[in-house]
């Protein structure tokens, strides 16, 4: 049974509850998404993810304002008056060791991205300096 505070791998489908139009789906991805089931999740996501056995397929319908906040999620095409349908399945609960490994991988990726950004900034500065000399 999943509980608040757990970190899980999951797949989800989110769509407009009125038009049934898909706005997001991770089911086509080979690798499931990872999410910490914190108290900061919206009530609709909490209902879809917390308190269910791993492997359950759960469907939740909610007003967009409840799923994403007062204005809905305009970037996804979901206004505050729309209904949202969330279909989610928790693939697995991560152990503390897996969470630590995932955090280390994310830190390594962030460090590599920072290094690449610094390198690109230095190259741009050098190109600008060379262009001014020309």
Tab-separated table of C-alpha atoms in Angstrom:
chain	number	residue	atom	x	y	z
A	1	UNK	CA	0.000	0.000	0.000
A	2	UNK	CA	1.442	3.377	-0.967
A	3	UNK	CA	1.631	6.074	1.715
A	4	UNK	CA	2.501	9.749	1.938
A	5	UNK	CA	6.283	10.054	2.003
A	6	UNK	CA	6.895	7.074	-0.297
A	7	UNK	CA	8.802	7.529	-3.539
A	8	UNK	CA	7.315	5.577	-6.434
A	9	UNK	CA	7.733	4.796	-10.105
A	10	UNK	CA	4.460	5.315	-11.946
A	11	UNK	CA	2.687	5.807	-15.243
A	12	UNK	CA	-0.177	8.245	-15.664
A	13	UNK	CA	-2.637	9.445	-18.288
A	14	UNK	CA	-4.188	12.880	-17.845
A	15	UNK	CA	-6.968	14.154	-20.028
A	16	UNK	CA	-9.855	16.564	-20.287
A	17	UNK	CA	-12.804	14.930	-18.562
A	18	UNK	CA	-15.307	16.586	-20.911
A	19	UNK	CA	-13.634	16.103	-24.316
A	20	UNK	CA	-11.634	12.994	-23.319
A	21	UNK	CA	-8.653	14.600	-25.086
A	22	UNK	CA	-5.274	13.398	-23.799
A	23	UNK	CA	-3.031	16.153	-22.471
A	24	UNK	CA	-0.288	13.968	-20.972
A	25	UNK	CA	0.601	10.302	-20.950
A	26	UNK	CA	3.658	8.455	-19.690
A	27	UNK	CA	2.375	4.982	-20.613
A	28	UNK	CA	4.211	5.116	-23.961
A	29	UNK	CA	7.534	5.784	-22.205
A	30	UNK	CA	9.794	2.838	-21.582
A	31	UNK	CA	10.862	4.205	-18.194
A	32	UNK	CA	8.203	5.157	-15.631
A	33	UNK	CA	8.274	8.564	-13.950
A	34	UNK	CA	9.480	8.919	-10.346
A	35	UNK	CA	7.517	10.890	-7.765
A	36	UNK	CA	7.725	11.475	-4.032
A	37	UNK	CA	4.233	11.252	-2.584
A	38	UNK	CA	4.536	14.386	-0.498
A	39	UNK	CA	1.901	16.521	1.135
A	40	UNK	CA	2.511	19.082	-1.619
A	41	UNK	CA	0.650	17.026	-4.234
A	42	UNK	CA	-2.741	18.247	-5.332
A	43	UNK	CA	-5.750	16.473	-3.788
A	44	UNK	CA	-6.515	14.745	-7.116
A	45	UNK	CA	-2.959	13.394	-7.529
A	46	UNK	CA	-2.904	12.330	-3.888
A	47	UNK	CA	-6.142	10.414	-4.405
A	48	UNK	CA	-4.710	8.726	-7.505
A	49	UNK	CA	-1.378	7.744	-5.946
A	50	UNK	CA	-1.686	7.349	-2.163
A	51	UNK	CA	-3.357	4.484	-0.340
A	52	UNK	CA	-3.412	1.906	-3.149
A	53	UNK	CA	-1.549	-1.379	-3.559
A	54	UNK	CA	1.382	-1.274	-5.981
A	55	UNK	CA	0.114	-2.353	-9.396
A	56	UNK	CA	-3.377	-0.908	-8.965
A	57	UNK	CA	-4.849	1.084	-11.842
A	58	UNK	CA	-6.710	4.055	-10.352
A	59	UNK	CA	-8.936	6.587	-12.133
A	60	UNK	CA	-9.790	9.934	-10.540
A	61	UNK	CA	-12.030	12.663	-11.934
A	62	UNK	CA	-11.741	16.149	-10.466
A	63	UNK	CA	-12.269	19.790	-11.353
A	64	UNK	CA	-9.129	21.279	-12.954
A	65	UNK	CA	-8.884	23.757	-10.083
A	66	UNK	CA	-8.595	20.833	-7.635
A	67	UNK	CA	-6.093	18.977	-9.807
A	68	UNK	CA	-3.825	21.902	-10.695
A	69	UNK	CA	-4.831	24.957	-8.696
A	70	UNK	CA	-7.285	27.802	-9.041
A	71	UNK	CA	-6.567	28.531	-12.727
A	72	UNK	CA	-6.374	24.914	-13.856
A	73	UNK	CA	-3.407	24.283	-16.142
A	74	UNK	CA	-3.620	26.531	-19.239
A	75	UNK	CA	-0.311	25.116	-20.587
A	76	UNK	CA	-2.026	21.728	-20.827
A	77	UNK	CA	-5.175	23.283	-22.237
A	78	UNK	CA	-7.148	22.700	-19.040
A	79	UNK	CA	-9.033	25.768	-17.816
A	80	UNK	CA	-10.431	26.284	-14.347
A	81	UNK	CA	-13.900	25.158	-15.491
A	82	UNK	CA	-12.711	21.905	-17.068
A	83	UNK	CA	-12.921	18.457	-15.585
A	84	UNK	CA	-9.714	16.418	-15.373
A	85	UNK	CA	-9.419	12.656	-15.607
A	86	UNK	CA	-6.284	11.056	-14.151
A	87	UNK	CA	-5.554	7.371	-14.690
A	88	UNK	CA	-2.462	6.215	-12.804
A	89	UNK	CA	-0.684	3.038	-11.851
A	90	UNK	CA	2.155	2.763	-9.368
A	91	UNK	CA	4.717	0.375	-10.810
A	92	UNK	CA	6.908	0.089	-7.708
A	93	UNK	CA	7.787	1.648	-4.384
A	94	UNK	CA	11.447	2.625	-4.185
A	95	UNK	CA	13.592	1.511	-1.270
A	96	UNK	CA	15.769	3.988	0.636
A	97	UNK	CA	18.818	2.614	-1.185
A	98	UNK	CA	17.154	3.153	-4.587
A	99	UNK	CA	16.176	6.702	-3.587
A	100	UNK	CA	19.776	7.463	-2.576
A	101	UNK	CA	21.050	6.043	-5.882
A	102	UNK	CA	18.505	8.104	-7.835
A	103	UNK	CA	19.482	11.275	-5.917
A	104	UNK	CA	23.167	10.625	-6.656
A	105	UNK	CA	22.397	10.166	-10.368
A	106	UNK	CA	20.381	13.394	-10.424
A	107	UNK	CA	23.197	15.273	-8.679
A	108	UNK	CA	25.706	13.893	-11.199
A	109	UNK	CA	23.463	14.931	-14.110
A	110	UNK	CA	22.982	18.407	-12.620
A	111	UNK	CA	26.733	18.812	-12.138
A	112	UNK	CA	27.401	17.749	-15.751
A	113	UNK	CA	24.760	20.203	-17.005
A	114	UNK	CA	26.319	23.007	-14.941
A	115	UNK	CA	29.763	22.163	-16.322
A	116	UNK	CA	28.425	22.159	-19.907
A	117	UNK	CA	26.685	25.504	-19.299
A	118	UNK	CA	29.916	27.059	-17.994
A	119	UNK	CA	31.833	25.659	-20.970
A	120	UNK	CA	29.252	27.071	-23.410
A	121	UNK	CA	29.362	30.468	-21.675
A	122	UNK	CA	33.160	30.525	-21.884
A	123	UNK	CA	33.037	29.587	-25.574
A	124	UNK	CA	30.482	32.329	-26.242
A	125	UNK	CA	32.632	34.877	-24.405
A	126	UNK	CA	35.689	33.798	-26.398
A	127	UNK	CA	33.729	33.998	-29.676
A	128	UNK	CA	32.504	37.476	-28.763
A	129	UNK	CA	36.042	38.577	-27.935
A	130	UNK	CA	37.330	37.177	-31.244
A	131	UNK	CA	34.498	38.839	-33.160
A	132	UNK	CA	35.371	42.215	-31.620
A	133	UNK	CA	39.000	41.773	-32.687
A	134	UNK	CA	37.858	41.116	-36.271
